[in-house]
N, CA, C and O atoms as a Tinker XYZ file with bonds, in Angstrom:
   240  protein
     1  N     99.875000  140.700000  262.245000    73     2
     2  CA    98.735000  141.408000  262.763000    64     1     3
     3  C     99.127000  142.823000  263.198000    63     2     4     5
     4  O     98.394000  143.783000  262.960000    81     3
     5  N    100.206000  142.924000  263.791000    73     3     6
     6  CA   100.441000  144.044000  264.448000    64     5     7
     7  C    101.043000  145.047000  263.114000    63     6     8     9
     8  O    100.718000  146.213000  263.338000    81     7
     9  N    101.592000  144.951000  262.190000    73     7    10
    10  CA   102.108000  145.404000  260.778000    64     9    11
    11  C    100.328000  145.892000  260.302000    63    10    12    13
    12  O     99.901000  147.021000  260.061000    81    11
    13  N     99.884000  145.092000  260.300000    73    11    14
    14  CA    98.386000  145.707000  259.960000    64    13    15
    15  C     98.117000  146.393000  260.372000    63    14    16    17
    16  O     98.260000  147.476000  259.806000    81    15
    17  N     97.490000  146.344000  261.726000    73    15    18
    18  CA    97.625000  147.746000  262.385000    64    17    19
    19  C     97.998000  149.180000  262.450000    63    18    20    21
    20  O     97.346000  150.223000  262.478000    81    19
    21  N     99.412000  148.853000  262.465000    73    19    22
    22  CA   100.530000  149.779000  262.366000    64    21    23
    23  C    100.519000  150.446000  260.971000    63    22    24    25
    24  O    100.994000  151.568000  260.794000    81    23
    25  N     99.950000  149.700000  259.975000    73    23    26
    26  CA    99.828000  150.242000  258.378000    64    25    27
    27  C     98.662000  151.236000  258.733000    63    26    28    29
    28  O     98.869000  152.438000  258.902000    81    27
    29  N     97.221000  150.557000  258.852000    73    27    30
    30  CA    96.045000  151.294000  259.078000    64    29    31
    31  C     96.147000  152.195000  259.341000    63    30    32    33
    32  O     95.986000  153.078000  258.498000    81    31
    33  N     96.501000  152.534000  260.773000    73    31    34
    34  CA    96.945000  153.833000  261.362000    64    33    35
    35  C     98.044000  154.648000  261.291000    63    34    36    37
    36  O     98.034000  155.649000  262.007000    81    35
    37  N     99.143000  154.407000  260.470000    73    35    38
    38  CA    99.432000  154.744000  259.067000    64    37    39
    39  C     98.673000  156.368000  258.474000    63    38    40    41
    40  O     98.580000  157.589000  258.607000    81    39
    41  N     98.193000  154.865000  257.590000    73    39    42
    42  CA    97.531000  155.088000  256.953000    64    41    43
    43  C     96.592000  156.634000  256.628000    63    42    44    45
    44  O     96.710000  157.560000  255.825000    81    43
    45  N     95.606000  156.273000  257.784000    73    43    46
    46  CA    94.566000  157.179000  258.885000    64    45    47
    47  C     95.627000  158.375000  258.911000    63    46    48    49
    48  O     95.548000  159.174000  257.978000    81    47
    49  N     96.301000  158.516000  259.575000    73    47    50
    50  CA    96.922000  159.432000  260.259000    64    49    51
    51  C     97.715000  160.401000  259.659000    63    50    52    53
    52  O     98.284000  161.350000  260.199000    81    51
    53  N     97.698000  160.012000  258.269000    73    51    54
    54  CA    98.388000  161.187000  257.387000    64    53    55
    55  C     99.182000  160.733000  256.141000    63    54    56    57
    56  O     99.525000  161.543000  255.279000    81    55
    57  N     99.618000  158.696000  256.037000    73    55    58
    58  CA   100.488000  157.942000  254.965000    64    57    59
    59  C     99.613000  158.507000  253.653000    63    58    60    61
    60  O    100.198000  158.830000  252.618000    81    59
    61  N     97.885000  158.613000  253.816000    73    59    62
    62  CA    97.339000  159.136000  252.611000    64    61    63
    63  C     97.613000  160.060000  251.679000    63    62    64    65
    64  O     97.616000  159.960000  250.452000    81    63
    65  N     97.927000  161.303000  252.641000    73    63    66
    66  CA    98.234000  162.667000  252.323000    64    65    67
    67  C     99.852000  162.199000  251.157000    63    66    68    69
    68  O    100.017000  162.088000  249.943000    81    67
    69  N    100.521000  162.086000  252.078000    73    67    70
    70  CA   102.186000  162.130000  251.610000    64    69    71
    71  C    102.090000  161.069000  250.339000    63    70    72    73
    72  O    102.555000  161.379000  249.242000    81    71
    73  N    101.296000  159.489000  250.635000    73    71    74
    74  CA   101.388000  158.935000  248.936000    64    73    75
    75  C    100.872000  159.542000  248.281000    63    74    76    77
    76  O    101.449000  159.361000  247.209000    81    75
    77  N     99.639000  160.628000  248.040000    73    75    78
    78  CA    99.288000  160.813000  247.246000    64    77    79
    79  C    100.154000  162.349000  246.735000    63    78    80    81
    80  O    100.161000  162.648000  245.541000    81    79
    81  N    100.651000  162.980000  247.474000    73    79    82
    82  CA   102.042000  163.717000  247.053000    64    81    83
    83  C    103.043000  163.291000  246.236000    63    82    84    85
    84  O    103.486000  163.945000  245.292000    81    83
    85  N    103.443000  162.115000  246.604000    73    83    86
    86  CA   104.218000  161.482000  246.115000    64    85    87
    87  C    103.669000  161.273000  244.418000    63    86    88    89
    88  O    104.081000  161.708000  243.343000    81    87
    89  N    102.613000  160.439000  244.799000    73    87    90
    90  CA   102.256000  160.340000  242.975000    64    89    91
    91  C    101.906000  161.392000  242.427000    63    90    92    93
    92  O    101.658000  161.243000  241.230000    81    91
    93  N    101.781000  162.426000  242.824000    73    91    94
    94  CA   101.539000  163.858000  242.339000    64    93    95
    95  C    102.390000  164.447000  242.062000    63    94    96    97
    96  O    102.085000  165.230000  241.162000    81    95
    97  N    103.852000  164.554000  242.495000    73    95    98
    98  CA   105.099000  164.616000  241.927000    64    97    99
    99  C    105.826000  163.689000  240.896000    63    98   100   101
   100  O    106.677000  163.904000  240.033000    81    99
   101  N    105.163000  162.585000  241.319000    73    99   102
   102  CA   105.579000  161.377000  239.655000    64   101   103
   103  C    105.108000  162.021000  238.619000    63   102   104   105
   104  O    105.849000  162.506000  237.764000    81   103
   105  N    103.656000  162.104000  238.580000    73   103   106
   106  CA   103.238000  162.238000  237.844000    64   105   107
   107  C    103.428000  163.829000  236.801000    63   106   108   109
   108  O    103.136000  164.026000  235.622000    81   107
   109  N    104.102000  164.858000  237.960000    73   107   110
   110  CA   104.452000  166.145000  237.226000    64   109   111
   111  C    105.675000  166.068000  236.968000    63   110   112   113
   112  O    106.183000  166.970000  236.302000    81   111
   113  N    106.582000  164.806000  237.498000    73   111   114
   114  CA   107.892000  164.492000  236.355000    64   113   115
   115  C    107.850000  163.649000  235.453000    63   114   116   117
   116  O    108.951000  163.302000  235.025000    81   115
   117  N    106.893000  163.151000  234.967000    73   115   118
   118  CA   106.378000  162.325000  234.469000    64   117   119
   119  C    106.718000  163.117000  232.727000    63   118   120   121
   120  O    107.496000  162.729000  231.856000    81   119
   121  N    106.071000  163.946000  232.731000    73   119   122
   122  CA   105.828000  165.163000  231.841000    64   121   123
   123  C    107.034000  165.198000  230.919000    63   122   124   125
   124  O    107.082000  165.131000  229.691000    81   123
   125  N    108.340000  165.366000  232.151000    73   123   126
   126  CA   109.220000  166.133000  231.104000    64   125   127
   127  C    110.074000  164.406000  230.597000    63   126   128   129
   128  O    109.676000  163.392000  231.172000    81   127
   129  N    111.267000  164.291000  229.463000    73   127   130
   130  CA   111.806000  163.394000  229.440000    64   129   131
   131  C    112.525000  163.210000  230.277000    63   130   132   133
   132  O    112.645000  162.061000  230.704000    81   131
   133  N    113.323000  164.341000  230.865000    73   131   134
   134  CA   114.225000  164.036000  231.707000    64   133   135
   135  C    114.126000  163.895000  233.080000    63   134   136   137
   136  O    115.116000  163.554000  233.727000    81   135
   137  N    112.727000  164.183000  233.773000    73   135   138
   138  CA   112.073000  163.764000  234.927000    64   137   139
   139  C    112.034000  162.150000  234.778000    63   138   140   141
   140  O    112.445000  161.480000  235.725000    81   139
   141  N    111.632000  161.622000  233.809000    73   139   142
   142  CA   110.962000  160.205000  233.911000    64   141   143
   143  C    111.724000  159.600000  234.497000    63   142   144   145
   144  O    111.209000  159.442000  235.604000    81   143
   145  N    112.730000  159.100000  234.481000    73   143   146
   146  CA   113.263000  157.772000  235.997000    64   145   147
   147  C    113.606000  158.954000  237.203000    63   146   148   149
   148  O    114.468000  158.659000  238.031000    81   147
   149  N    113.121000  159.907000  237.270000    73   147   150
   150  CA   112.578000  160.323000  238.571000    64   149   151
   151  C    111.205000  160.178000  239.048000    63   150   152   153
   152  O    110.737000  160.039000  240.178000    81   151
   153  N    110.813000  160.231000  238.172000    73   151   154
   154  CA   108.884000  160.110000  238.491000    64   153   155
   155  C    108.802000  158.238000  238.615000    63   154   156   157
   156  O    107.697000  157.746000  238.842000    81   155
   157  N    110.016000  157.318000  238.450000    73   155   158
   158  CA   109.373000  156.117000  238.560000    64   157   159
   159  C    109.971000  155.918000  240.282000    63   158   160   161
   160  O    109.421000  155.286000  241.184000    81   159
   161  N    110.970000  156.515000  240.318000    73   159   162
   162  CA   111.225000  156.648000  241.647000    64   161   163
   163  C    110.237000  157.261000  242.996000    63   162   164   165
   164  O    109.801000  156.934000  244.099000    81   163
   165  N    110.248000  157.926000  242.411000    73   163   166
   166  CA   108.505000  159.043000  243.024000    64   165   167
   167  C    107.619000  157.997000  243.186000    63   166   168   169
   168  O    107.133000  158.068000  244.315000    81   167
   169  N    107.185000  157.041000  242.549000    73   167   170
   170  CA   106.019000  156.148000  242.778000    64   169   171
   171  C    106.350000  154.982000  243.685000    63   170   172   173
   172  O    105.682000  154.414000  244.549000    81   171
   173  N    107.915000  154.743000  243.110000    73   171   174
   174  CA   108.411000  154.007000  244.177000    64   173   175
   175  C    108.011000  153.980000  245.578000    63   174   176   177
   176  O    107.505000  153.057000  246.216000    81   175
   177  N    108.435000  155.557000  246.065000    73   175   178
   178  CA   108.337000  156.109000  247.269000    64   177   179
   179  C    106.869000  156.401000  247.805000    63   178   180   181
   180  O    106.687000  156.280000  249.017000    81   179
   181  N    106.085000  156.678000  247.200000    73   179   182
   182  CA   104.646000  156.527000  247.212000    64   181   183
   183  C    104.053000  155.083000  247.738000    63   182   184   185
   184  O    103.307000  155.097000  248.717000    81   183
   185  N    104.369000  153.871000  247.112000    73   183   186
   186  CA   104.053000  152.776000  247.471000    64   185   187
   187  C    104.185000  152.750000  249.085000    63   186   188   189
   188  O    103.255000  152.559000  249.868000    81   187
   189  N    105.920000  153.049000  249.503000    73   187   190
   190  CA   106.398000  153.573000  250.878000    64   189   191
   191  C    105.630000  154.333000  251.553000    63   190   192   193
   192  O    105.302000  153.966000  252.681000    81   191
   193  N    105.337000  155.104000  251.225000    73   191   194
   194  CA   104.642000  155.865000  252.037000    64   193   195
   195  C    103.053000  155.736000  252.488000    63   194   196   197
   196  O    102.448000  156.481000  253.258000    81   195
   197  N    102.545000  154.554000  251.773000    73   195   198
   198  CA   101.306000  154.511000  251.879000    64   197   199
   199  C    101.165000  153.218000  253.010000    63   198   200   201
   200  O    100.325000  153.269000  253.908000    81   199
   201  N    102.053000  152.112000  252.852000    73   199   202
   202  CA   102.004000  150.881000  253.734000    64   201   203
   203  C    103.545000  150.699000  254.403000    63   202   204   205
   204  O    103.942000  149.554000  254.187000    81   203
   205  N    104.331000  151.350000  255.008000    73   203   206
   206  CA   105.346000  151.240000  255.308000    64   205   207
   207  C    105.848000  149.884000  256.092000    63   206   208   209
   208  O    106.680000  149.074000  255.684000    81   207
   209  N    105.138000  149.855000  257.292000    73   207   210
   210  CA   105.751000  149.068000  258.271000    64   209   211
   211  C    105.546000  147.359000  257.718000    63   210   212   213
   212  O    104.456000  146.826000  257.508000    81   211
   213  N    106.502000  146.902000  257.607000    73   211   214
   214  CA   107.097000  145.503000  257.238000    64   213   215
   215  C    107.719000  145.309000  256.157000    63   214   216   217
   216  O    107.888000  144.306000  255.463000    81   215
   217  N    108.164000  146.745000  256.047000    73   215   218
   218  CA   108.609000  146.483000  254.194000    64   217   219
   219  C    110.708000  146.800000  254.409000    63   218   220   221
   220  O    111.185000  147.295000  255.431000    81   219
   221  N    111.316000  146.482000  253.531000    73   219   222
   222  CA   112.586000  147.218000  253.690000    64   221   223
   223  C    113.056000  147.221000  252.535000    63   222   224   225
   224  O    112.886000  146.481000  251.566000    81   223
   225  N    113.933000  148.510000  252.789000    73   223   226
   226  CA   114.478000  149.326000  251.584000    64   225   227
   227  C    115.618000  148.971000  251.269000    63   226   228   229
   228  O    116.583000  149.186000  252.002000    81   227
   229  N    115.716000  148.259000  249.925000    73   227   230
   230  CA   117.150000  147.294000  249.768000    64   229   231
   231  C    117.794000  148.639000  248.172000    63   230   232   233
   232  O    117.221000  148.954000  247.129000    81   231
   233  N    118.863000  148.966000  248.627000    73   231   234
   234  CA   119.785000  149.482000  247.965000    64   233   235
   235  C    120.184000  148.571000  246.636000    63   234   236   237
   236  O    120.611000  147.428000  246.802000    81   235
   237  N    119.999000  149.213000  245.122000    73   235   238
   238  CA   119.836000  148.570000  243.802000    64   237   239
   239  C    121.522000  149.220000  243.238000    63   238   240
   240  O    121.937000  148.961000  242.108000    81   239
């Protein structure tokens, strides 16, 4: 419950702005070939940035 919350207002408070940056930079590395597994990373981080709290970032 409280992760909900904490997302929402989030959310509200500015997570909108920055994911949608985020996919806005995927998507303009998207373009070149040698952007592309940067732009999948970019979306990665987008997901992050839009619902953060309860999630964790496991090193691949």
């Amino acid at each position: 419950m409280i992760r909900l919350i904490l997302n929402l207002l989030w959310f509200v408070f500015g997570g909108w702005l920055s994911g949608l940056l985020w996919l806005f930079g995927g998507a303009i590395l998207a373009l070149t070939i040698v952007g592309l597994p940067w732009s999948f990373a970019a979306w990665r981080i987008a997901s992050y940035s839009f619902w953060p709290f309860g999630r964790e970032v496991v090193w691949r």
